[in-house]
Amino acid sequence: MRGRPKLGIWISLGAASLLLVTLAAKAFVPRHVQQASPAGRMIPAVSTERIRFSDGDQQQLRIGDGSTRVIRSLLRVPDHMQFGEFAWNDHGVPPGRIWLRIDLSRQILSVFRGEDEIATSVILYGQDETPTPIGNFPIRGLEKNHRSNTYDAMMPYTLWLTSDGIAIHGSNVRQGLATHGCIGVPQDFAQRLFGIVKRGDLVTVVR
């Protein structure tokens, strides 16, 4: 849905999505999101290697309830990600529980399997009048082909987060658009995400 443009978004190094709090208080270089084609497009990894952290250099990532989670590895992504772009690479990542982190200030969603990031995408989020809520939200349900009765709009690959209709779903992710509180992701990314999550998986939203 149309709303105020979300401009001046920055993405941190590695996860392209994370405000990391390190035990050594290391700094991460920000990256800027630029405008792109509204069509979703997966970008290749910069290299086959991941950004890995040793046991003595563990990274802690803050989540929606104020606590932190340990991160072992992050994706390498290009210096710039555009609206509609996403990265996905789970090669070599061990089995683990899927969880999602949404950083509204950076306009980024990150997907983790256990302690390793496997995907990241630029997102749309709620306009000022209908903001996206902050906190931890277990996925309440999944719906592949939902249509919003309120806004007469398709919401493909919907992951329900709240009882009043906030969800993650496929959208036309381009500069100048916002939502009525939902998280919009490129449809190709939404389809991939829909295939790996299940009811009860954690979605944490921070600003």
PDB file of C-alpha atoms in Angstrom:
ATOM      1  CA  MET A   1       0.000   0.000   0.000  1.00  0.00           C
ATOM      2  CA  ARG A   2       1.181   3.520  -0.732  1.00  0.00           C
ATOM      3  CA  GLY A   3       2.478   5.692   2.065  1.00  0.00           C
ATOM      4  CA  ARG A   4       5.348   7.964   2.933  1.00  0.00           C
ATOM      5  CA  PRO A   5       8.620   7.011   1.259  1.00  0.00           C
ATOM      6  CA  LYS A   6      11.096   5.212   3.469  1.00  0.00           C
ATOM      7  CA  LEU A   7      14.415   6.813   2.543  1.00  0.00           C
ATOM      8  CA  GLY A   8      17.953   7.008   3.892  1.00  0.00           C
ATOM      9  CA  ILE A   9      18.130   3.339   4.916  1.00  0.00           C
ATOM     10  CA  TRP A  10      21.451   1.868   5.985  1.00  0.00           C
ATOM     11  CA  ILE A  11      22.540  -1.748   6.157  1.00  0.00           C
ATOM     12  CA  SER A  12      25.397  -3.038   8.269  1.00  0.00           C
ATOM     13  CA  LEU A  13      28.301  -5.127   7.024  1.00  0.00           C
ATOM     14  CA  GLY A  14      27.920  -8.889   6.670  1.00  0.00           C
ATOM     15  CA  ALA A  15      24.266  -9.636   7.408  1.00  0.00           C
ATOM     16  CA  ALA A  16      23.233  -6.471   5.601  1.00  0.00           C
ATOM     17  CA  SER A  17      20.597  -6.371   8.263  1.00  0.00           C
ATOM     18  CA  LEU A  18      22.053  -6.509  11.699  1.00  0.00           C
ATOM     19  CA  LEU A  19      22.752  -4.075  14.481  1.00  0.00           C
ATOM     20  CA  LEU A  20      25.415  -6.210  16.113  1.00  0.00           C
ATOM     21  CA  VAL A  21      26.617  -5.774  19.659  1.00  0.00           C
ATOM     22  CA  THR A  22      30.042  -7.432  19.851  1.00  0.00           C
ATOM     23  CA  LEU A  23      31.863  -8.467  22.958  1.00  0.00           C
ATOM     24  CA  ALA A  24      34.810  -6.458  21.669  1.00  0.00           C
ATOM     25  CA  ALA A  25      32.571  -3.516  20.640  1.00  0.00           C
ATOM     26  CA  LYS A  26      33.703  -3.723  17.025  1.00  0.00           C
ATOM     27  CA  ALA A  27      32.330  -1.322  14.428  1.00  0.00           C
ATOM     28  CA  PHE A  28      30.582  -2.451  11.244  1.00  0.00           C
ATOM     29  CA  VAL A  29      30.529  -0.435   8.025  1.00  0.00           C
ATOM     30  CA  PRO A  30      27.016   0.707   6.979  1.00  0.00           C
ATOM     31  CA  ARG A  31      25.660   0.070   3.518  1.00  0.00           C
ATOM     32  CA  HIS A  32      23.022   2.079   1.753  1.00  0.00           C
ATOM     33  CA  VAL A  33      19.892   0.696   0.122  1.00  0.00           C
ATOM     34  CA  GLN A  34      19.336   2.138  -3.324  1.00  0.00           C
ATOM     35  CA  GLN A  35      16.274   2.188  -5.528  1.00  0.00           C
ATOM     36  CA  ALA A  36      15.830  -0.705  -7.934  1.00  0.00           C
ATOM     37  CA  SER A  37      13.344  -2.402 -10.213  1.00  0.00           C
ATOM     38  CA  PRO A  38      10.131  -3.396  -8.364  1.00  0.00           C
ATOM     39  CA  ALA A  39      10.656  -7.008  -9.475  1.00  0.00           C
ATOM     40  CA  GLY A  40      12.280  -9.206  -6.841  1.00  0.00           C
ATOM     41  CA  ARG A  41      15.763 -10.425  -7.726  1.00  0.00           C
ATOM     42  CA  MET A  42      18.158 -12.689  -5.869  1.00  0.00           C
ATOM     43  CA  ILE A  43      21.710 -11.354  -5.748  1.00  0.00           C
ATOM     44  CA  PRO A  44      24.719 -13.703  -5.708  1.00  0.00           C
ATOM     45  CA  ALA A  45      27.017 -13.978  -2.712  1.00  0.00           C
ATOM     46  CA  VAL A  46      30.154 -11.860  -2.935  1.00  0.00           C
ATOM     47  CA  SER A  47      32.205 -14.990  -2.330  1.00  0.00           C
ATOM     48  CA  THR A  48      31.621 -18.610  -1.410  1.00  0.00           C
ATOM     49  CA  GLU A  49      32.965 -17.910   2.065  1.00  0.00           C
ATOM     50  CA  ARG A  50      30.725 -16.742   4.893  1.00  0.00           C
ATOM     51  CA  ILE A  51      31.666 -14.221   7.557  1.00  0.00           C
ATOM     52  CA  ARG A  52      32.411 -16.580  10.432  1.00  0.00           C
ATOM     53  CA  PHE A  53      33.077 -15.750  14.070  1.00  0.00           C
ATOM     54  CA  SER A  54      35.289 -17.841  16.328  1.00  0.00           C
ATOM     55  CA  ASP A  55      34.359 -18.922  19.844  1.00  0.00           C
ATOM     56  CA  GLY A  56      36.560 -16.142  21.185  1.00  0.00           C
ATOM     57  CA  ASP A  57      34.944 -13.529  18.946  1.00  0.00           C
ATOM     58  CA  GLN A  58      31.261 -14.282  19.322  1.00  0.00           C
ATOM     59  CA  GLN A  59      28.731 -11.764  18.061  1.00  0.00           C
ATOM     60  CA  GLN A  60      25.583 -10.910  20.003  1.00  0.00           C
ATOM     61  CA  LEU A  61      22.487  -9.699  18.191  1.00  0.00           C
ATOM     62  CA  ARG A  62      19.776  -7.778  20.023  1.00  0.00           C
ATOM     63  CA  ILE A  63      16.181  -8.948  19.507  1.00  0.00           C
ATOM     64  CA  GLY A  64      12.730  -7.523  20.133  1.00  0.00           C
ATOM     65  CA  ASP A  65      12.434  -8.206  23.870  1.00  0.00           C
ATOM     66  CA  GLY A  66      15.802  -6.588  24.641  1.00  0.00           C
ATOM     67  CA  SER A  67      17.720  -9.847  25.048  1.00  0.00           C
ATOM     68  CA  THR A  68      20.492 -11.018  22.695  1.00  0.00           C
ATOM     69  CA  ARG A  69      21.294 -14.091  20.630  1.00  0.00           C
ATOM     70  CA  VAL A  70      24.732 -15.389  19.666  1.00  0.00           C
ATOM     71  CA  ILE A  71      25.528 -15.328  15.949  1.00  0.00           C
ATOM     72  CA  ARG A  72      28.180 -17.629  14.449  1.00  0.00           C
ATOM     73  CA  SER A  73      28.110 -16.552  10.792  1.00  0.00           C
ATOM     74  CA  LEU A  74      26.618 -13.947   8.472  1.00  0.00           C
ATOM     75  CA  LEU A  75      26.105 -13.732   4.730  1.00  0.00           C
ATOM     76  CA  ARG A  76      28.491 -11.831   2.538  1.00  0.00           C
ATOM     77  CA  VAL A  77      26.512  -9.440   0.356  1.00  0.00           C
ATOM     78  CA  PRO A  78      27.436  -6.726  -2.163  1.00  0.00           C
ATOM     79  CA  ASP A  79      28.175  -3.233  -0.922  1.00  0.00           C
ATOM     80  CA  HIS A  80      24.754  -2.063  -2.107  1.00  0.00           C
ATOM     81  CA  MET A  81      21.372  -3.778  -1.996  1.00  0.00           C
ATOM     82  CA  GLN A  82      18.491  -2.298  -3.946  1.00  0.00           C
ATOM     83  CA  PHE A  83      14.768  -2.288  -3.312  1.00  0.00           C
ATOM     84  CA  GLY A  84      13.420  -5.627  -4.505  1.00  0.00           C
ATOM     85  CA  GLU A  85      16.699  -7.470  -3.994  1.00  0.00           C
ATOM     86  CA  PHE A  86      17.471 -10.303  -1.610  1.00  0.00           C
ATOM     87  CA  ALA A  87      20.220 -12.818  -0.883  1.00  0.00           C
ATOM     88  CA  TRP A  88      19.780 -16.503   0.009  1.00  0.00           C
ATOM     89  CA  ASN A  89      22.548 -18.991   0.749  1.00  0.00           C
ATOM     90  CA  ASP A  90      22.245 -21.871   3.210  1.00  0.00           C
ATOM     91  CA  HIS A  91      25.135 -23.903   1.786  1.00  0.00           C
ATOM     92  CA  GLY A  92      27.072 -25.604   4.564  1.00  0.00           C
ATOM     93  CA  VAL A  93      24.778 -24.365   7.331  1.00  0.00           C
ATOM     94  CA  PRO A  94      23.922 -27.119   9.841  1.00  0.00           C
ATOM     95  CA  PRO A  95      20.345 -27.986  10.824  1.00  0.00           C
ATOM     96  CA  GLY A  96      18.674 -25.682  13.318  1.00  0.00           C
ATOM     97  CA  ARG A  97      15.501 -23.814  14.190  1.00  0.00           C
ATOM     98  CA  ILE A  98      14.492 -21.065  11.781  1.00  0.00           C
ATOM     99  CA  TRP A  99      13.970 -17.574  13.183  1.00  0.00           C
ATOM    100  CA  LEU A 100      13.594 -14.152  11.601  1.00  0.00           C
ATOM    101  CA  ARG A 101      14.846 -10.712  12.627  1.00  0.00           C
ATOM    102  CA  ILE A 102      13.328  -7.544  11.160  1.00  0.00           C
ATOM    103  CA  ASP A 103      15.212  -4.280  11.632  1.00  0.00           C
ATOM    104  CA  LEU A 104      12.853  -1.425  10.755  1.00  0.00           C
ATOM    105  CA  SER A 105      15.505   1.297  10.978  1.00  0.00           C
ATOM    106  CA  ARG A 106      17.536  -0.518   8.315  1.00  0.00           C
ATOM    107  CA  GLN A 107      14.506  -1.774   6.373  1.00  0.00           C
ATOM    108  CA  ILE A 108      15.910  -5.309   6.363  1.00  0.00           C
ATOM    109  CA  LEU A 109      14.713  -8.810   7.216  1.00  0.00           C
ATOM    110  CA  SER A 110      17.254 -11.513   8.104  1.00  0.00           C
ATOM    111  CA  VAL A 111      16.574 -15.257   8.214  1.00  0.00           C
ATOM    112  CA  PHE A 112      18.609 -17.420  10.584  1.00  0.00           C
ATOM    113  CA  ARG A 113      18.961 -21.163  10.908  1.00  0.00           C
ATOM    114  CA  GLY A 114      20.193 -21.608  14.440  1.00  0.00           C
ATOM    115  CA  GLU A 115      23.160 -19.272  14.810  1.00  0.00           C
ATOM    116  CA  ASP A 116      23.804 -18.756  11.076  1.00  0.00           C
ATOM    117  CA  GLU A 117      22.214 -16.221   8.741  1.00  0.00           C
ATOM    118  CA  ILE A 118      20.925 -17.877   5.552  1.00  0.00           C
ATOM    119  CA  ALA A 119      18.969 -15.052   3.859  1.00  0.00           C
ATOM    120  CA  THR A 120      18.353 -11.317   3.902  1.00  0.00           C
ATOM    121  CA  SER A 121      15.983  -8.981   2.043  1.00  0.00           C
ATOM    122  CA  VAL A 122      15.069  -5.323   1.777  1.00  0.00           C
ATOM    123  CA  ILE A 123      11.498  -4.841   3.048  1.00  0.00           C
ATOM    124  CA  LEU A 124       8.526  -2.505   3.202  1.00  0.00           C
ATOM    125  CA  TYR A 125       6.984  -1.731   6.607  1.00  0.00           C
ATOM    126  CA  GLY A 126       4.192   0.250   8.224  1.00  0.00           C
ATOM    127  CA  GLN A 127       3.635   3.908   7.443  1.00  0.00           C
ATOM    128  CA  ASP A 128       3.544   6.425  10.287  1.00  0.00           C
ATOM    129  CA  GLU A 129      -0.227   6.191  10.769  1.00  0.00           C
ATOM    130  CA  THR A 130      -0.147   2.366  10.951  1.00  0.00           C
ATOM    131  CA  PRO A 131       3.289   1.425  12.301  1.00  0.00           C
ATOM    132  CA  THR A 132       4.684  -2.092  12.382  1.00  0.00           C
ATOM    133  CA  PRO A 133       4.723  -3.339  15.997  1.00  0.00           C
ATOM    134  CA  ILE A 134       7.986  -3.990  17.845  1.00  0.00           C
ATOM    135  CA  GLY A 135       8.651  -7.188  19.808  1.00  0.00           C
ATOM    136  CA  ASN A 136       8.732 -10.967  19.505  1.00  0.00           C
ATOM    137  CA  PHE A 137       5.997 -12.712  17.516  1.00  0.00           C
ATOM    138  CA  PRO A 138       5.729 -16.483  17.031  1.00  0.00           C
ATOM    139  CA  ILE A 139       4.253 -17.256  13.616  1.00  0.00           C
ATOM    140  CA  ARG A 140       0.526 -17.858  14.205  1.00  0.00           C
ATOM    141  CA  GLY A 141      -0.300 -19.380  10.830  1.00  0.00           C
ATOM    142  CA  LEU A 142       0.589 -19.614   7.150  1.00  0.00           C
ATOM    143  CA  GLU A 143      -1.619 -18.884   4.138  1.00  0.00           C
ATOM    144  CA  LYS A 144      -0.338 -19.267   0.579  1.00  0.00           C
ATOM    145  CA  ASN A 145      -2.921 -17.190  -1.319  1.00  0.00           C
ATOM    146  CA  HIS A 146      -4.541 -14.630   0.984  1.00  0.00           C
ATOM    147  CA  ARG A 147      -6.489 -11.612  -0.242  1.00  0.00           C
ATOM    148  CA  SER A 148      -7.025  -8.669   2.090  1.00  0.00           C
ATOM    149  CA  ASN A 149     -10.718  -7.819   2.369  1.00  0.00           C
ATOM    150  CA  THR A 150      -9.863  -4.455   3.940  1.00  0.00           C
ATOM    151  CA  TYR A 151      -7.547  -3.253   1.173  1.00  0.00           C
ATOM    152  CA  ASP A 152      -8.632  -5.575  -1.689  1.00  0.00           C
ATOM    153  CA  ALA A 153      -5.048  -6.642  -2.263  1.00  0.00           C
ATOM    154  CA  MET A 154      -3.313  -9.970  -2.691  1.00  0.00           C
ATOM    155  CA  MET A 155      -0.942 -11.020   0.100  1.00  0.00           C
ATOM    156  CA  PRO A 156       0.862 -14.098  -1.281  1.00  0.00           C
ATOM    157  CA  TYR A 157       2.784 -16.403   1.050  1.00  0.00           C
ATOM    158  CA  THR A 158       1.395 -14.818   4.202  1.00  0.00           C
ATOM    159  CA  LEU A 159       2.952 -15.523   7.601  1.00  0.00           C
ATOM    160  CA  TRP A 160       0.566 -14.276  10.303  1.00  0.00           C
ATOM    161  CA  LEU A 161       2.194 -12.571  13.289  1.00  0.00           C
ATOM    162  CA  THR A 162      -0.676 -10.985  15.250  1.00  0.00           C
ATOM    163  CA  SER A 163      -4.381 -11.549  15.833  1.00  0.00           C
ATOM    164  CA  ASP A 164      -5.241  -8.184  14.253  1.00  0.00           C
ATOM    165  CA  GLY A 165      -3.741  -8.990  10.854  1.00  0.00           C
ATOM    166  CA  ILE A 166      -0.056  -8.023  10.917  1.00  0.00           C
ATOM    167  CA  ALA A 167       1.883 -10.408   8.678  1.00  0.00           C
ATOM    168  CA  ILE A 168       4.916 -10.946   6.481  1.00  0.00           C
ATOM    169  CA  HIS A 169       3.899 -11.416   2.838  1.00  0.00           C
ATOM    170  CA  GLY A 170       4.979 -10.987  -0.774  1.00  0.00           C
ATOM    171  CA  SER A 171       4.876  -7.390  -2.006  1.00  0.00           C
ATOM    172  CA  ASN A 172       6.091  -5.031  -4.693  1.00  0.00           C
ATOM    173  CA  VAL A 173       9.129  -3.808  -2.773  1.00  0.00           C
ATOM    174  CA  ARG A 174      10.172  -0.487  -4.255  1.00  0.00           C
ATOM    175  CA  GLN A 175      11.098   2.953  -3.023  1.00  0.00           C
ATOM    176  CA  GLY A 176       8.213   5.229  -2.051  1.00  0.00           C
ATOM    177  CA  LEU A 177       5.859   2.478  -0.860  1.00  0.00           C
ATOM    178  CA  ALA A 178       4.884   1.492   2.674  1.00  0.00           C
ATOM    179  CA  THR A 179       2.312  -0.825   4.273  1.00  0.00           C
ATOM    180  CA  HIS A 180      -0.496  -0.634   6.813  1.00  0.00           C
ATOM    181  CA  GLY A 181       1.710  -2.368   9.386  1.00  0.00           C
ATOM    182  CA  CYS A 182       2.683  -5.570   7.590  1.00  0.00           C
ATOM    183  CA  ILE A 183       6.166  -6.532   6.421  1.00  0.00           C
ATOM    184  CA  GLY A 184       6.392  -6.684   2.637  1.00  0.00           C
ATOM    185  CA  VAL A 185       9.127  -8.751   0.984  1.00  0.00           C
ATOM    186  CA  PRO A 186       9.831  -9.608  -2.684  1.00  0.00           C
ATOM    187  CA  GLN A 187       7.570 -12.411  -3.843  1.00  0.00           C
ATOM    188  CA  ASP A 188      10.387 -14.796  -4.784  1.00  0.00           C
ATOM    189  CA  PHE A 189      11.848 -14.314  -1.321  1.00  0.00           C
ATOM    190  CA  ALA A 190       8.394 -14.758   0.261  1.00  0.00           C
ATOM    191  CA  GLN A 191       7.929 -18.056  -1.563  1.00  0.00           C
ATOM    192  CA  ARG A 192      11.276 -19.387  -0.354  1.00  0.00           C
ATOM    193  CA  LEU A 193      10.549 -18.230   3.184  1.00  0.00           C
ATOM    194  CA  PHE A 194       7.108 -19.830   3.127  1.00  0.00           C
ATOM    195  CA  GLY A 195       8.739 -23.158   2.298  1.00  0.00           C
ATOM    196  CA  ILE A 196      11.008 -23.314   5.360  1.00  0.00           C
ATOM    197  CA  VAL A 197       9.095 -21.739   8.275  1.00  0.00           C
ATOM    198  CA  LYS A 198       6.392 -23.289  10.412  1.00  0.00           C
ATOM    199  CA  ARG A 199       3.883 -22.256  13.021  1.00  0.00           C
ATOM    200  CA  GLY A 200       5.598 -21.167  16.234  1.00  0.00           C
ATOM    201  CA  ASP A 201       8.871 -20.021  14.625  1.00  0.00           C
ATOM    202  CA  LEU A 202      10.088 -16.742  16.124  1.00  0.00           C
ATOM    203  CA  VAL A 203       9.857 -13.422  14.293  1.00  0.00           C
ATOM    204  CA  THR A 204      11.515 -10.599  16.216  1.00  0.00           C
ATOM    205  CA  VAL A 205      11.049  -6.950  15.203  1.00  0.00           C
ATOM    206  CA  VAL A 206      13.408  -4.170  16.349  1.00  0.00           C
ATOM    207  CA  ARG A 207      13.974  -0.522  15.526  1.00  0.00           C
TER     208      ARG A 207
END
